[in-house]
Amino acid sequence: MIEIREIIAPEVKSEICNDVLRSIPDWFGDEESLMDYVAGVQDKPFHAVMDGDAAVGFVSIVVHNQYTGEIYVMGIKEAYHGQGIGRKLVNLCVDFCRENGMEFLTVKTLDASREDAHYERTRKFYYSVGFKPLEVFTTIWGEVNPCLFMAMHVNEYGRK
């Protein structure tokens, strides 16, 4: 049975993040970035998707200020894609923002100006749950990896 659990222990957050991201190298194949996420989740809110005792996905949130939370990193093992788990994790992030008085939830992903079938699926997912594109940055991840910055107003989010 699939359930979502909050994880508190920093080392467990890192272990789950490492395991899940390594299982989806088409999205997280850059070792340096992967290790940055593995370290970065330790001090952030973190929820794991569990199938029995096995972690099959997770989301970590960063709080930028009193108005904005961001999906810092989210990953779901590919065998579990298309089952509504990503939508449940976004719902959790929206609830987190609402409960903490925030108005916006943001996310960064690879822009369409760099063709990548995997990230095309990611963008379609984010559009489907209500994110809107705001701006493309070539200074965050470099010109070869243009960063699409997306956002939603959580008070207008209506669990589609």
GROMACS .gro file of C-alpha atoms in nm, residues 15-158:
model
  144
   15GLU     CA    1   1.946   0.808   0.194
   16ILE     CA    2   1.598   0.818   0.037
   17CYS     CA    3   1.691   1.108  -0.189
   18ASN     CA    4   2.006   0.931  -0.306
   19ASP     CA    5   1.829   0.602  -0.373
   20VAL     CA    6   1.535   0.753  -0.562
   21LEU     CA    7   1.735   1.002  -0.771
   22ARG     CA    8   1.990   0.737  -0.871
   23SER     CA    9   1.700   0.522  -0.994
   24ILE     CA   10   1.596   0.793  -1.244
   25PRO     CA   11   1.923   0.895  -1.415
   26ASP     CA   12   1.742   1.040  -1.718
   27TRP     CA   13   1.637   1.324  -1.488
   28PHE     CA   14   1.917   1.322  -1.230
   29GLY     CA   15   2.224   1.190  -1.410
   30ASP     CA   16   2.461   1.472  -1.314
   31GLU     CA   17   2.660   1.347  -1.013
   32GLU     CA   18   2.742   1.691  -0.874
   33SER     CA   19   2.380   1.807  -0.883
   34LEU     CA   20   2.259   1.478  -0.737
   35MET     CA   21   2.500   1.506  -0.445
   36ASP     CA   22   2.395   1.869  -0.389
   37TYR     CA   23   2.034   1.750  -0.353
   38VAL     CA   24   2.135   1.459  -0.126
   39ALA     CA   25   2.306   1.706   0.109
   40GLY     CA   26   2.050   1.982   0.063
   41VAL     CA   27   1.744   1.785   0.176
   42GLN     CA   28   1.880   1.730   0.525
   43ASP     CA   29   1.759   2.060   0.671
   44LYS     CA   30   1.436   2.094   0.471
   45PRO     CA   31   1.083   1.958   0.516
   46PHE     CA   32   1.076   1.614   0.354
   47HIS     CA   33   0.809   1.355   0.282
   48ALA     CA   34   0.869   1.007   0.145
   49VAL     CA   35   0.635   0.793  -0.062
   50MET     CA   36   0.644   0.445   0.083
   51ASP     CA   37   0.535   0.119  -0.076
   52GLY     CA   38   0.544  -0.097   0.233
   53ASP     CA   39   0.892  -0.049   0.376
   54ALA     CA   40   1.045   0.073   0.048
   55ALA     CA   41   1.078   0.441  -0.036
   56VAL     CA   42   0.968   0.491  -0.398
   57GLY     CA   43   0.950   0.870  -0.410
   58PHE     CA   44   0.982   1.189  -0.211
   59VAL     CA   45   0.947   1.564  -0.210
   60SER     CA   46   1.151   1.824  -0.025
   61ILE     CA   47   1.041   2.183   0.023
   62VAL     CA   48   1.250   2.493   0.076
   63VAL     CA   49   1.098   2.798   0.244
   64HIS     CA   50   1.226   3.113   0.078
   65ASN     CA   51   1.032   3.368   0.281
   66GLN     CA   52   0.695   3.422   0.447
   67TYR     CA   53   0.522   3.423   0.107
   68THR     CA   54   0.693   3.147  -0.091
   69GLY     CA   55   0.777   2.780  -0.068
   70GLU     CA   56   0.951   2.588  -0.346
   71ILE     CA   57   0.963   2.227  -0.448
   72TYR     CA   58   1.335   2.193  -0.383
   73VAL     CA   59   1.354   1.845  -0.534
   74MET     CA   60   1.101   1.574  -0.609
   75GLY     CA   61   1.160   1.228  -0.746
   76ILE     CA   62   0.954   0.916  -0.804
   77LYS     CA   63   1.093   0.585  -0.921
   78GLU     CA   64   0.994   0.539  -1.284
   79ALA     CA   65   0.792   0.222  -1.222
   80TYR     CA   66   0.560   0.438  -1.010
   81HIS     CA   67   0.511   0.718  -1.265
   82GLY     CA   68   0.158   0.777  -1.390
   83GLN     CA   69  -0.011   0.660  -1.069
   84GLY     CA   70  -0.102   1.002  -0.927
   85ILE     CA   71   0.184   1.008  -0.678
   86GLY     CA   72   0.335   1.330  -0.815
   87ARG     CA   73  -0.002   1.503  -0.788
   88LYS     CA   74  -0.033   1.386  -0.425
   89LEU     CA   75   0.312   1.528  -0.350
   90VAL     CA   76   0.221   1.862  -0.509
   91ASN     CA   77  -0.101   1.863  -0.302
   92LEU     CA   78   0.112   1.808   0.007
   93CYS     CA   79   0.334   2.103  -0.089
   94VAL     CA   80   0.031   2.325  -0.148
   95ASP     CA   81  -0.109   2.225   0.192
   96PHE     CA   82   0.229   2.299   0.353
   97CYS     CA   83   0.232   2.647   0.200
   98ARG     CA   84  -0.126   2.718   0.304
   99GLU     CA   85  -0.070   2.592   0.659
  100ASN     CA   86   0.234   2.818   0.688
  101GLY     CA   87   0.057   3.125   0.549
  102MET     CA   88   0.244   3.128   0.219
  103GLU     CA   89   0.083   3.244  -0.104
  104PHE     CA   90   0.309   3.091  -0.368
  105LEU     CA   91   0.461   2.756  -0.454
  106THR     CA   92   0.741   2.755  -0.709
  107VAL     CA   93   0.949   2.498  -0.893
  108LYS     CA   94   1.245   2.502  -1.129
  109THR     CA   95   1.284   2.263  -1.420
  110LEU     CA   96   1.465   2.239  -1.751
  111ASP     CA   97   1.323   2.477  -2.013
  112ALA     CA   98   1.187   2.351  -2.346
  113SER     CA   99   1.456   2.544  -2.536
  114ARG     CA  100   1.678   2.247  -2.453
  115GLU     CA  101   1.510   1.946  -2.605
  116ASP     CA  102   1.475   1.657  -2.364
  117ALA     CA  103   1.186   1.408  -2.378
  118HIS     CA  104   1.205   1.333  -2.006
  119TYR     CA  105   1.183   1.696  -1.903
  120GLU     CA  106   0.906   1.751  -2.158
  121ARG     CA  107   0.705   1.503  -1.948
  122THR     CA  108   0.805   1.692  -1.634
  123ARG     CA  109   0.689   2.025  -1.775
  124LYS     CA  110   0.359   1.874  -1.890
  125PHE     CA  111   0.308   1.740  -1.539
  126TYR     CA  112   0.376   2.078  -1.377
  127TYR     CA  113   0.139   2.250  -1.620
  128SER     CA  114  -0.128   1.987  -1.546
  129VAL     CA  115  -0.121   2.057  -1.172
  130GLY     CA  116  -0.147   2.433  -1.215
  131PHE     CA  117   0.204   2.576  -1.240
  132LYS     CA  118   0.257   2.866  -1.480
  133PRO     CA  119   0.588   2.961  -1.642
  134LEU     CA  120   0.733   3.288  -1.517
  135GLU     CA  121   1.084   3.324  -1.655
  136VAL     CA  122   1.377   3.136  -1.805
  137PHE     CA  123   1.722   3.180  -1.650
  138THR     CA  124   2.050   3.081  -1.811
  139THR     CA  125   2.257   3.188  -1.511
  140ILE     CA  126   2.128   2.933  -1.257
  141TRP     CA  127   2.231   2.604  -1.422
  142GLY     CA  128   2.423   2.754  -1.713
  143GLU     CA  129   2.337   2.828  -2.074
  144VAL     CA  130   2.331   2.461  -2.174
  145ASN     CA  131   2.069   2.389  -1.903
  146PRO     CA  132   1.820   2.679  -1.917
  147CYS     CA  133   1.611   2.693  -1.600
  148LEU     CA  134   1.236   2.740  -1.634
  149PHE     CA  135   1.098   2.908  -1.321
  150MET     CA  136   0.732   2.820  -1.259
  151ALA     CA  137   0.485   2.923  -0.990
  152MET     CA  138   0.131   2.882  -0.868
  153HIS     CA  139  -0.083   3.084  -0.628
  154VAL     CA  140  -0.173   2.824  -0.365
  155ASN     CA  141  -0.500   2.990  -0.266
  156GLU     CA  142  -0.625   2.945  -0.623
  157TYR     CA  143  -0.509   2.586  -0.648
  158GLY     CA  144  -0.807   2.358  -0.684
   0.00000   0.00000   0.00000
